[in-house]
Short mmCIF file of C-alpha atoms and ligand atoms in Angstrom, two decimals:
data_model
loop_
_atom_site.label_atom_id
_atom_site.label_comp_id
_atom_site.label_asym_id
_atom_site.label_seq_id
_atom_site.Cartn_x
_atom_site.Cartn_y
_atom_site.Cartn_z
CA UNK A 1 -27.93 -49.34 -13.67
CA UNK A 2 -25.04 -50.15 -10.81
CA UNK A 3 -22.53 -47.80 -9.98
CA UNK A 4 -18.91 -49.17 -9.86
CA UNK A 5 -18.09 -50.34 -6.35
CA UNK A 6 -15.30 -47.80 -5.36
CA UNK A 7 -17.39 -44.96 -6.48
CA UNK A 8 -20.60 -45.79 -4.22
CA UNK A 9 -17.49 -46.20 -1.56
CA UNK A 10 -16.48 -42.85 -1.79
CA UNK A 11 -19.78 -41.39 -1.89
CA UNK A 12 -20.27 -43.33 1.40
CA UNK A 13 -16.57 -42.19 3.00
CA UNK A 14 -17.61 -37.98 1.89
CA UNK A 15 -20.68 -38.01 3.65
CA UNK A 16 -20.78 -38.20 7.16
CA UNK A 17 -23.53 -40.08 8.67
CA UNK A 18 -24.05 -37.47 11.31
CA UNK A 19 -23.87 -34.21 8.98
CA UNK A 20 -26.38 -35.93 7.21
CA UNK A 21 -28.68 -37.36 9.15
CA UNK A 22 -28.91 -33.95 10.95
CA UNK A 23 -30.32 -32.05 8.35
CA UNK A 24 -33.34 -34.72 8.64
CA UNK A 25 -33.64 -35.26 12.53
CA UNK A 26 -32.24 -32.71 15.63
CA UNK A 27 -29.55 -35.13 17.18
CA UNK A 28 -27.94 -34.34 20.50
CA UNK A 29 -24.89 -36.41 21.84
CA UNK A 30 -24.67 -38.47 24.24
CA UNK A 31 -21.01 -39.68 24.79
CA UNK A 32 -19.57 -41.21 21.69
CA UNK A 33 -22.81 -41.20 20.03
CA UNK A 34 -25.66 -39.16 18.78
CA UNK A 35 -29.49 -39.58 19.62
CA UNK A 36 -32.62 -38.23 17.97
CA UNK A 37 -36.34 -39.34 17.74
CA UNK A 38 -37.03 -41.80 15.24
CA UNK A 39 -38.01 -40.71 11.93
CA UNK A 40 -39.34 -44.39 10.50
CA UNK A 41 -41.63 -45.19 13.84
CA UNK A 42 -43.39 -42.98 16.13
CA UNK A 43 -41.92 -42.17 19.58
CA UNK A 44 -41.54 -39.46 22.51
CA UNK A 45 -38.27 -40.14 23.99
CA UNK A 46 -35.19 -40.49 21.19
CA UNK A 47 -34.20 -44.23 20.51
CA UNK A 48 -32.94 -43.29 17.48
CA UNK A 49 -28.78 -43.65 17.70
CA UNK A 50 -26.19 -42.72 15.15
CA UNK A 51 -22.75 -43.75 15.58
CA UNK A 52 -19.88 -41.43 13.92
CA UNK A 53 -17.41 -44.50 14.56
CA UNK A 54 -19.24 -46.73 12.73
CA UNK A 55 -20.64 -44.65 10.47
CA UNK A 56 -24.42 -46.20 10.78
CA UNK A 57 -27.73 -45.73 12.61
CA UNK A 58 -29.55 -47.94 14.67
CA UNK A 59 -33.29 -47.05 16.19
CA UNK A 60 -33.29 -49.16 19.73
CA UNK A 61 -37.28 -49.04 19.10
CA UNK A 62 -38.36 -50.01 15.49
CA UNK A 63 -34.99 -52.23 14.60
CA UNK A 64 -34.40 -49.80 11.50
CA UNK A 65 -30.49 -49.61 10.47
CA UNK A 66 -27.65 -49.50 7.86
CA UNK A 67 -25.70 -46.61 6.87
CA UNK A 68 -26.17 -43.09 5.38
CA UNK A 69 -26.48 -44.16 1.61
CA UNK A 70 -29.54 -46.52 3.09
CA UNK A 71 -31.00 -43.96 5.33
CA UNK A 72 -31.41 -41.91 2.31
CA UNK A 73 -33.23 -44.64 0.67
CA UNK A 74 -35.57 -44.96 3.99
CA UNK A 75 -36.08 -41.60 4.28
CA UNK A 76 -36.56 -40.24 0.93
CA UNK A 77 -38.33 -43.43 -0.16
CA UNK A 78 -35.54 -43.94 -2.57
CA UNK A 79 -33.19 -46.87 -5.00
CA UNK A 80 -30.13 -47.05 -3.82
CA UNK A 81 -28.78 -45.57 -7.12
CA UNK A 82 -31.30 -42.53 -6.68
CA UNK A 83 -29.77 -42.04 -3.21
CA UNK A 84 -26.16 -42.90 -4.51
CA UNK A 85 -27.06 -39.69 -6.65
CA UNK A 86 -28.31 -37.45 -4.27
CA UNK A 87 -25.17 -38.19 -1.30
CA UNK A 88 -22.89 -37.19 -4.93
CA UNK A 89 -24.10 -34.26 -5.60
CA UNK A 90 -24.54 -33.46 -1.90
CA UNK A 91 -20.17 -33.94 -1.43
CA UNK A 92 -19.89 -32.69 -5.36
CA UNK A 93 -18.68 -35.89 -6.71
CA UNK A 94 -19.10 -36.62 -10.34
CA UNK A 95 -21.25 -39.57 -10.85
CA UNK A 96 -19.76 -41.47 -14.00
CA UNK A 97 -22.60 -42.46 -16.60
CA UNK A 98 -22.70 -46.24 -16.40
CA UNK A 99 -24.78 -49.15 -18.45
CA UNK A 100 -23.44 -52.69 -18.03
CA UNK A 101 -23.04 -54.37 -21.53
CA UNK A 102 -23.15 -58.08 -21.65
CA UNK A 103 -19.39 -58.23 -21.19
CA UNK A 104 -18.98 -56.02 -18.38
CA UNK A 105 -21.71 -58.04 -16.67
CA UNK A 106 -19.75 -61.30 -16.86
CA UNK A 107 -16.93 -59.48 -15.42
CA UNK A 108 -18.93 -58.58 -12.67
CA UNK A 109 -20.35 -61.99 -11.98
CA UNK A 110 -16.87 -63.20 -12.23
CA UNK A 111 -15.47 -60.97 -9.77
CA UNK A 112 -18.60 -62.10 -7.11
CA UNK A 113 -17.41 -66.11 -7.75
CA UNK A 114 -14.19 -65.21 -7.15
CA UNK A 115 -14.83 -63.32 -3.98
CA UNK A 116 -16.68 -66.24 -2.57
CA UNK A 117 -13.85 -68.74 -3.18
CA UNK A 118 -11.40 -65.77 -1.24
CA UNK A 119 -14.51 -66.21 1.57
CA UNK A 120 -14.48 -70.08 1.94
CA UNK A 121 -10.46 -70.18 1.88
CA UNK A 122 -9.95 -67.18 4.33
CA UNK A 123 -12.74 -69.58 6.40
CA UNK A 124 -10.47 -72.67 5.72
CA UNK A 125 -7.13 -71.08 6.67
CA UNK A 126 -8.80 -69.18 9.60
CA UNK A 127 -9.97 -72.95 10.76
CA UNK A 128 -6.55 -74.27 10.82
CA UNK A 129 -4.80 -71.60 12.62
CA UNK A 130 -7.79 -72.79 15.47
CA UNK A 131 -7.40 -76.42 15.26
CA UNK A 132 -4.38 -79.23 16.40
CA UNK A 133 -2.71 -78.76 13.94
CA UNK A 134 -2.52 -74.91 14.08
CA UNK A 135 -0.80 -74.64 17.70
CA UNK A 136 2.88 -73.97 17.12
CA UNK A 137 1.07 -70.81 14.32
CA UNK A 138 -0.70 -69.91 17.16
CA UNK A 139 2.08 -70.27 19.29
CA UNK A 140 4.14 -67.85 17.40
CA UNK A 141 1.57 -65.28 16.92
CA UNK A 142 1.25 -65.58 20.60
CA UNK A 143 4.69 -64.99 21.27
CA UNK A 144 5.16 -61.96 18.35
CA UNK A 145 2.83 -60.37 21.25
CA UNK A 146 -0.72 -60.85 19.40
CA UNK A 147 -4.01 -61.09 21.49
CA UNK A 148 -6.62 -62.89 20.56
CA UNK A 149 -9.10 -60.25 20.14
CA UNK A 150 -6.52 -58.67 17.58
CA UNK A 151 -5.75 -62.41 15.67
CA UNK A 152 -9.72 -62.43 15.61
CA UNK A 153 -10.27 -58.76 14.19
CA UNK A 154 -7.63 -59.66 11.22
CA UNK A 155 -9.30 -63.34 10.20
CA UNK A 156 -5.53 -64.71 10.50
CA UNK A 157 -5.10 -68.05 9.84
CA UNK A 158 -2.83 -70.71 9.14
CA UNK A 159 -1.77 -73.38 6.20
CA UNK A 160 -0.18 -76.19 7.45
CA UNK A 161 1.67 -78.47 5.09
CA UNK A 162 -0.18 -80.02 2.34
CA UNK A 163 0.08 -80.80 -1.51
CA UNK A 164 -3.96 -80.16 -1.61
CA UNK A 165 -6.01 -79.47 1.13
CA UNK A 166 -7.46 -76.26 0.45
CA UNK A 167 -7.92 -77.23 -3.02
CA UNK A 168 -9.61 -80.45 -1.88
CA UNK A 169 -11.38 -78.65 0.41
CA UNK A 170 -12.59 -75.70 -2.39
CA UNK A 171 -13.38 -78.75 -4.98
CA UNK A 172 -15.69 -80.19 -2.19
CA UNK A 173 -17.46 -77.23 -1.62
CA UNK A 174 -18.48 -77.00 -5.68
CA UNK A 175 -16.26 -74.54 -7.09
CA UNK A 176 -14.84 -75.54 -10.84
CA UNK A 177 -11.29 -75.48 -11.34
CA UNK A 178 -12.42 -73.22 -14.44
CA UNK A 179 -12.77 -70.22 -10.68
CA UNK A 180 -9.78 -72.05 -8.99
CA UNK A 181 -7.24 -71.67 -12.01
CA UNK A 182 -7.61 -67.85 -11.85
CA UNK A 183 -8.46 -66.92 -7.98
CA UNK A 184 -4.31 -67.30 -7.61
CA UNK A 185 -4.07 -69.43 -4.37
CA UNK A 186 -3.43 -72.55 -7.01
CA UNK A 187 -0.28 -73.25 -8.65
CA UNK A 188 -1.62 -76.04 -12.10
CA UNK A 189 0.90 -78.35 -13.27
CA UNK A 190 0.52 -80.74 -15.97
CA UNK A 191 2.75 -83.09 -14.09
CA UNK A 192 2.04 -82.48 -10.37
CA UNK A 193 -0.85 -82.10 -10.58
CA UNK A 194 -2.36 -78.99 -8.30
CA UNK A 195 -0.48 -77.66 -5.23
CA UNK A 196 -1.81 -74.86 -3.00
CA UNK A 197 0.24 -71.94 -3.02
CA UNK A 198 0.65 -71.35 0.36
CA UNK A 199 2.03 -74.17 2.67
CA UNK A 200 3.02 -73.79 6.33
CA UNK A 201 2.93 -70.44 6.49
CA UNK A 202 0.47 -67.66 8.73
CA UNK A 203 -1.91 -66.31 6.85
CA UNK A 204 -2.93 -62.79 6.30
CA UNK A 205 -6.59 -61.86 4.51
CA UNK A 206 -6.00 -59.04 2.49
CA UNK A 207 -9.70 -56.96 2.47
CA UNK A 208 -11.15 -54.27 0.46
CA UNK A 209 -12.88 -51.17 3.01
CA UNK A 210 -15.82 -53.68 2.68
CA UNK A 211 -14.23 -56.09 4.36
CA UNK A 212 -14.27 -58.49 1.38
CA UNK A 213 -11.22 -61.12 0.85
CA UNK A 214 -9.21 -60.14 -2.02
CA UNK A 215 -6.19 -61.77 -1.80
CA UNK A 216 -3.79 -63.35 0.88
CA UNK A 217 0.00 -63.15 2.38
CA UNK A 218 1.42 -65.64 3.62
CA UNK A 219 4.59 -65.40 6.69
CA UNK A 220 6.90 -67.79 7.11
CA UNK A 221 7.58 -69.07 10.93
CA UNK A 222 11.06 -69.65 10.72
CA UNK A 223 13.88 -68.73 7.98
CA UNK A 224 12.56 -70.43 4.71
CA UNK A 225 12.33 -66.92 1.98
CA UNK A 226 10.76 -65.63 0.96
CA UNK A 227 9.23 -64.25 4.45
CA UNK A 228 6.60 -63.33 2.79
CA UNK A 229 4.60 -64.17 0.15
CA UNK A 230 1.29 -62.74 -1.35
CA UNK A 231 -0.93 -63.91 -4.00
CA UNK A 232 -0.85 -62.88 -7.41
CA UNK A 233 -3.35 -59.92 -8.86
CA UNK A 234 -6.48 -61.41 -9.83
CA UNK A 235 -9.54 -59.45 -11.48
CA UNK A 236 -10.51 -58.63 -7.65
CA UNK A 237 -7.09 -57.96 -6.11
CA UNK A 238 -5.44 -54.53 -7.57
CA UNK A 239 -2.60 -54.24 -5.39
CA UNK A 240 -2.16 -50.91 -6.48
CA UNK A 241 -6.00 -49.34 -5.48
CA UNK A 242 -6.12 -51.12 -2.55
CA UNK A 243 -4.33 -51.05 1.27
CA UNK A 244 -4.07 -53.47 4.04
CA UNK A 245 -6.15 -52.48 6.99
CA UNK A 246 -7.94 -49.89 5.31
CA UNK A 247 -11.07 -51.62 5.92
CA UNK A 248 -9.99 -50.83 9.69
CA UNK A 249 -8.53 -47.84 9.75
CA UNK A 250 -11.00 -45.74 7.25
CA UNK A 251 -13.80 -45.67 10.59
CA UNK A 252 -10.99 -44.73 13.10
CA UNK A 253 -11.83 -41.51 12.86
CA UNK A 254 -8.39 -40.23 13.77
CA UNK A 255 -6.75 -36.83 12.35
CA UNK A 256 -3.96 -38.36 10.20
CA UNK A 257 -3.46 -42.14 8.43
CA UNK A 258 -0.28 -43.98 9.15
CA UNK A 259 1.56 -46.29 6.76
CA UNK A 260 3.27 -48.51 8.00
CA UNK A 261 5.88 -51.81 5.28
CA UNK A 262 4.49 -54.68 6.69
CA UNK A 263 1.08 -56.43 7.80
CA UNK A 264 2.65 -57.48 11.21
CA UNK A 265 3.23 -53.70 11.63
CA UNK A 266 0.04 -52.33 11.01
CA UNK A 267 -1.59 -55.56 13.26
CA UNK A 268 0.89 -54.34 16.06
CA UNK A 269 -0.05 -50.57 15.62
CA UNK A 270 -4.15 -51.63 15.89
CA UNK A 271 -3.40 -53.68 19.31
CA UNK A 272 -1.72 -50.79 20.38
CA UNK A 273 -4.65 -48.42 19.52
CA UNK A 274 -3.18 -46.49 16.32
CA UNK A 275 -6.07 -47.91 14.63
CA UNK A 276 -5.28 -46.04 11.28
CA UNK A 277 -2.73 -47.63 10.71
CA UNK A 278 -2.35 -49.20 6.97
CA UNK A 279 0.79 -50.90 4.42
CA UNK A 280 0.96 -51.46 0.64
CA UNK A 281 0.47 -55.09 -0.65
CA UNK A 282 3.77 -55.99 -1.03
CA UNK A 283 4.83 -53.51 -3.46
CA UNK A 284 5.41 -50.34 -3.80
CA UNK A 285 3.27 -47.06 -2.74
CA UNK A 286 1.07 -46.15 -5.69
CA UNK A 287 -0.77 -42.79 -6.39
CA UNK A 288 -3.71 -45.21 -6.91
CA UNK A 289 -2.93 -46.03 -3.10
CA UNK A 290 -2.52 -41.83 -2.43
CA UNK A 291 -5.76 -41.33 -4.07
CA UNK A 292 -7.47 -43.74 -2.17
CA UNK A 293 -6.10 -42.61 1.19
CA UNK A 294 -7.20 -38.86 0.25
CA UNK A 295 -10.91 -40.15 0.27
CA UNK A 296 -10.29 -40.45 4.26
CA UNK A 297 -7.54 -37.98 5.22
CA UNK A 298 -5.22 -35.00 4.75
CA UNK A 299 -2.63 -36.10 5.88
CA UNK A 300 -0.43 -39.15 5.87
CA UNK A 301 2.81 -40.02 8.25
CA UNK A 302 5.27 -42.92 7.41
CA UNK A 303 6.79 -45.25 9.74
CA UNK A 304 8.65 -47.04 6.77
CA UNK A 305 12.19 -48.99 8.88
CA UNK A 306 14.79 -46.72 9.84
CA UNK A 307 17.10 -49.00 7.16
CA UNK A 308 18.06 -47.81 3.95
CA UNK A 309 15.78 -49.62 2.42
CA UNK A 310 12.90 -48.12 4.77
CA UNK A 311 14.28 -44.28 3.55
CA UNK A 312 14.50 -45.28 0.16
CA UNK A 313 10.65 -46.23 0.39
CA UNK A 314 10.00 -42.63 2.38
CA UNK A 315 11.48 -41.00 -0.52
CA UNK A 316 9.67 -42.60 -3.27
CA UNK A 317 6.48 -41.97 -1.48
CA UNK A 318 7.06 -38.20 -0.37
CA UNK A 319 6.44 -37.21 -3.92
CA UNK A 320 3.58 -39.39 -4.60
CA UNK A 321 1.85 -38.28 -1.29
CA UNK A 322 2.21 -34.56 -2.30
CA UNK A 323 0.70 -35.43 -6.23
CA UNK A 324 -2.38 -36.54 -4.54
CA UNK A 325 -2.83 -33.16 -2.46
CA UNK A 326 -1.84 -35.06 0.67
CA UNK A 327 0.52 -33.81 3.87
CA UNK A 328 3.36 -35.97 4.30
CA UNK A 329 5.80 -36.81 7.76
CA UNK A 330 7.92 -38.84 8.58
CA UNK A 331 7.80 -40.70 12.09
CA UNK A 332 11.32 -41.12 13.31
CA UNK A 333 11.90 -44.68 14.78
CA UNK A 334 14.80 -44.62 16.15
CA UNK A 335 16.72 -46.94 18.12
CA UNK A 336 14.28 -49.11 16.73
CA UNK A 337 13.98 -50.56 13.34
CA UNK A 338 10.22 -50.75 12.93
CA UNK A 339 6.62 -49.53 14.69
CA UNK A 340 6.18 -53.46 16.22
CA UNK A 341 9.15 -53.14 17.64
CA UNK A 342 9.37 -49.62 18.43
CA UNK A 343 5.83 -50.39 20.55
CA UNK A 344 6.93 -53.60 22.13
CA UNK A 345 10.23 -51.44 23.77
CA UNK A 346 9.08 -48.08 24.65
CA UNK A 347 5.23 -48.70 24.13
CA UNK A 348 2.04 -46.74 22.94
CA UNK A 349 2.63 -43.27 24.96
CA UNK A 350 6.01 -43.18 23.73
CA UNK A 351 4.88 -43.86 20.12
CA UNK A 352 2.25 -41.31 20.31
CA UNK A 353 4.76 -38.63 21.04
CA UNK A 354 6.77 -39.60 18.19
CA UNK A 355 3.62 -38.98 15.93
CA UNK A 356 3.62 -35.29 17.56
CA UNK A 357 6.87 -34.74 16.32
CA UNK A 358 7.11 -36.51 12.83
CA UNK A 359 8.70 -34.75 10.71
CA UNK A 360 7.54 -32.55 7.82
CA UNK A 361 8.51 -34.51 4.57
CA UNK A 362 9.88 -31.78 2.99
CA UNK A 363 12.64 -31.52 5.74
CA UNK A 364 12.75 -34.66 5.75
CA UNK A 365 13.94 -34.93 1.73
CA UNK A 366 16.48 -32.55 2.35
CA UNK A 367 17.76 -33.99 5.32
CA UNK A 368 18.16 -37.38 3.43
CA UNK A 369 19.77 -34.95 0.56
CA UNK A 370 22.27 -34.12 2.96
CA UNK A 371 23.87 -37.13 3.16
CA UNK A 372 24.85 -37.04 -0.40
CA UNK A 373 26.90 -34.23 -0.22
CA UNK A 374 29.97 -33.62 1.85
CA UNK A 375 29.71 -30.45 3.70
CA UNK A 376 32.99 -29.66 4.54
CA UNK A 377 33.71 -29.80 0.59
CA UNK A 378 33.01 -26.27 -0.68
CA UNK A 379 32.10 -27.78 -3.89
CA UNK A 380 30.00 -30.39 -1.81
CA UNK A 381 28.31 -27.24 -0.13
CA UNK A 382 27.65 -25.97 -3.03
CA UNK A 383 25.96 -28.78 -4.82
CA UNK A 384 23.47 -29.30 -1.63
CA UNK A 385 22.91 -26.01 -2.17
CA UNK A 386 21.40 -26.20 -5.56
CA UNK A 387 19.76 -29.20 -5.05
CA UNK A 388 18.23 -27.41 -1.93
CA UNK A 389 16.86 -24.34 -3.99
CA UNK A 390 15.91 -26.93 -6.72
CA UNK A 391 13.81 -29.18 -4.42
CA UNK A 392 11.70 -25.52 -3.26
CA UNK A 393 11.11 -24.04 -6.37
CA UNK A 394 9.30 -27.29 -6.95
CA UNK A 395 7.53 -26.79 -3.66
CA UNK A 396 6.60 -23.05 -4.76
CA UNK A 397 5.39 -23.96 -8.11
CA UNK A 398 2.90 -26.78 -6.56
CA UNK A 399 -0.33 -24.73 -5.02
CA UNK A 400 -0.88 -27.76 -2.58
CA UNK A 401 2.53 -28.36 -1.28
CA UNK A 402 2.66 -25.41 1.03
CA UNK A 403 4.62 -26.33 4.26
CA UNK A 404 2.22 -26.37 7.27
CA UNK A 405 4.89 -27.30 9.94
CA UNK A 406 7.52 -25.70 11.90
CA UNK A 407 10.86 -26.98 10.77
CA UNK A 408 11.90 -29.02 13.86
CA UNK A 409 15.42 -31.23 12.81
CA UNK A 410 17.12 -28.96 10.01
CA UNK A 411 20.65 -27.58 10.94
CA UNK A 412 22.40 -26.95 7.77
CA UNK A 413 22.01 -24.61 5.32
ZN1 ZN B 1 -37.47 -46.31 15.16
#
């Protein structure tokens, strides 16, 4: 009996490690953390830490750790499916009723191979980026304003030029081409042969909140298109259920996510400290995406560009945001055309500010409305008008979408 893997992660994410572990041992904090006496090992002064950042417990005396699902199974003397049960019921999440058949345990098995061939090519790329032949990457991560500490945190890495080397490299470490043909870093050709997808290009890892590789993107350096390019869905990689730097920003413990178009964005917005910062894989926002942010957060703000094509993406996620039961606003970027380079002008305090005053998506919508009508037109008025009372009577008839913010930029109507 396993649980699926997203449902033991939301059990995990709905039950704070401190809420819990205080109903079992009297914790008192002590600046970012919270101390108690041990409850596996016996002891007079409290050694017994539990960090609300990370989301686990450490005892400085006995060595005992992990997080709350395996504190339950300490404690209680439980399985981890027994404890899996309890934390549900504890944050009233329906547990679904699962026995693996044959098939949907060789689905299983196949999605652990394939993870491990993600693990030995994020290694390989992450290699390259580190070696001779990765300077000039390096160089331009360097100079796109990257520290190493933040290159580190992300596993970047680099392909250099190559019909075969990471395949070569993949064959040598034992994996069958049977793994390699599906894992979507390959491209097989009866006449060339096989060619690794990726080829002089920075890498990005693409992780699940577990930190497991599930895919890649690759960036150009210079002006060859596309800019960027990600790998194909594979029986691990759903772009739509899963986020880049959600394995980051889910412990930053902040009030709000941010989500941010591109991976270089949401790397910039770490560095800077707006460590929830997260972007779609390449496509667009999903309500799989909405539903997974909701196991974290209320509320969401956007820093799509300030382009057209950056509203356009605002708009189409608005809706989805508010499906989900989440708050939606918009951060306003302006002069600049993205949060890297928003950050890199005018800088963290500056950015922070904007966050203060994002603006609340449903005056947001109907500002953007506004520029489809022309105003001094009475028939013009009149049709942003309608669309106006149309857009709140959907707002009234939806329990959740009540609006919690003043209206700050609205001067018409
Ligand atoms: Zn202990």
């Amino acid at each position: 009996m396993r649980y699926p893997e997203d449902v033991v992660e939301e059990v995990r994410a709905r039950n704070d490690i401190v809420d819990v572990i205080s109903s079992y041992v009297h914790l008192q904090k002590k600046g970012s953390n919270y101390f108690g006496l041990c409850p596996f090992h016996n002891e007079k002064s409290p050694s017994f830490s539990v960090s609300p950042q990370k989301q686990i417990y450490y005892c400085f005396g006995c060595g005992a750790g992990g997080n709350v699902i395996s504190f339950i199974q300490n404690y209680e003397n439980y399985t981890f499916p027994e404890a899996v049960k309890l934390l549900a019921e504890r944050a009233g999440i329906t547990l679904p009723e699962v026995t693996y058949s044959e098939e949907a345990r060789k689905r299983e098995d196949l999605k652990t191979e394939l993870l491990k061939v993600n693990k030995e090519a994020g290694k390989f790329y992450y290699y390259q980026l580190r070696n001779e032949s990765g300077k000039t990457a390096m160089q331009y991560l360097k100079n796109r304003g990257l520290e190493d500490e933040t290159i580190r945190k992300f596993g970047l890495g680099f392909a250099r030029t190559g019909q075969d080397l990471l395949y070569r490299y993949l064959k040598d470490q034992g994996f069958r081409d049977e793994l390699l043909k599906i894992c979507g870093i390959f491209t097989y050709d009866e006449k060339r042969g096989v060619t690794d997808k990726f080829w002089s290009r920075v890498i990005f890892p693409i992780m699940d909140v577990n930190h497991r590789i599930i895919g890649f993107g690759g960036r150009t350096m210079g002006e060859a298109k596309p800019k960027y390019l990600n790998s194909p869905e594979t029986p691990v990689f759903d772009k739509g259920r899963n986020l880049y730097g959600l394995n980051h920003a889910r412990t930053s413990r902040k009030k709000n996510m941010i989500l941010c178009e591109g991976y270089m964005d949401v790397i910039a917005m770490h560095q800077a400290g707006f460590t929830q910062a997260v972007a779609s894989l390449g496509t667009a926002f999903t309500s799989g995406q909405a539903n997974l942010l909701k196991r974290y957060t209320e509320e969401v703000l956007l820093t799509y560009d300030s382009d057209e094509a950056g509203i356009k993406a605002a708009l189409r996620a608005i809706p989805i945001l508010k499906e989900a039961g989440l708050t939606g606003r918009v951060i306003d970027l302006k002069p600049y055309k993205d949060p890297d380079e928003f950050i890199k002008n005018l800088g963290a305090e500056e950015f922070e500010k904007r966050i203060e005053n994002a603006e609340n998506s449903f005056f947001y919508e109907i500002r953007m409305l506004e520029r489809d009508y022309d105003l001094k037109d009475p028939q013009g008025k009149t049709g942003f008008a309608e669309a106006t009372a149309k857009k709140i009577l959907r707002l009234k008839s939806r329990s959740s979408g009540t609006i919690t913010s003043k209206p700050s930029r609205i001067n018409t109507v």
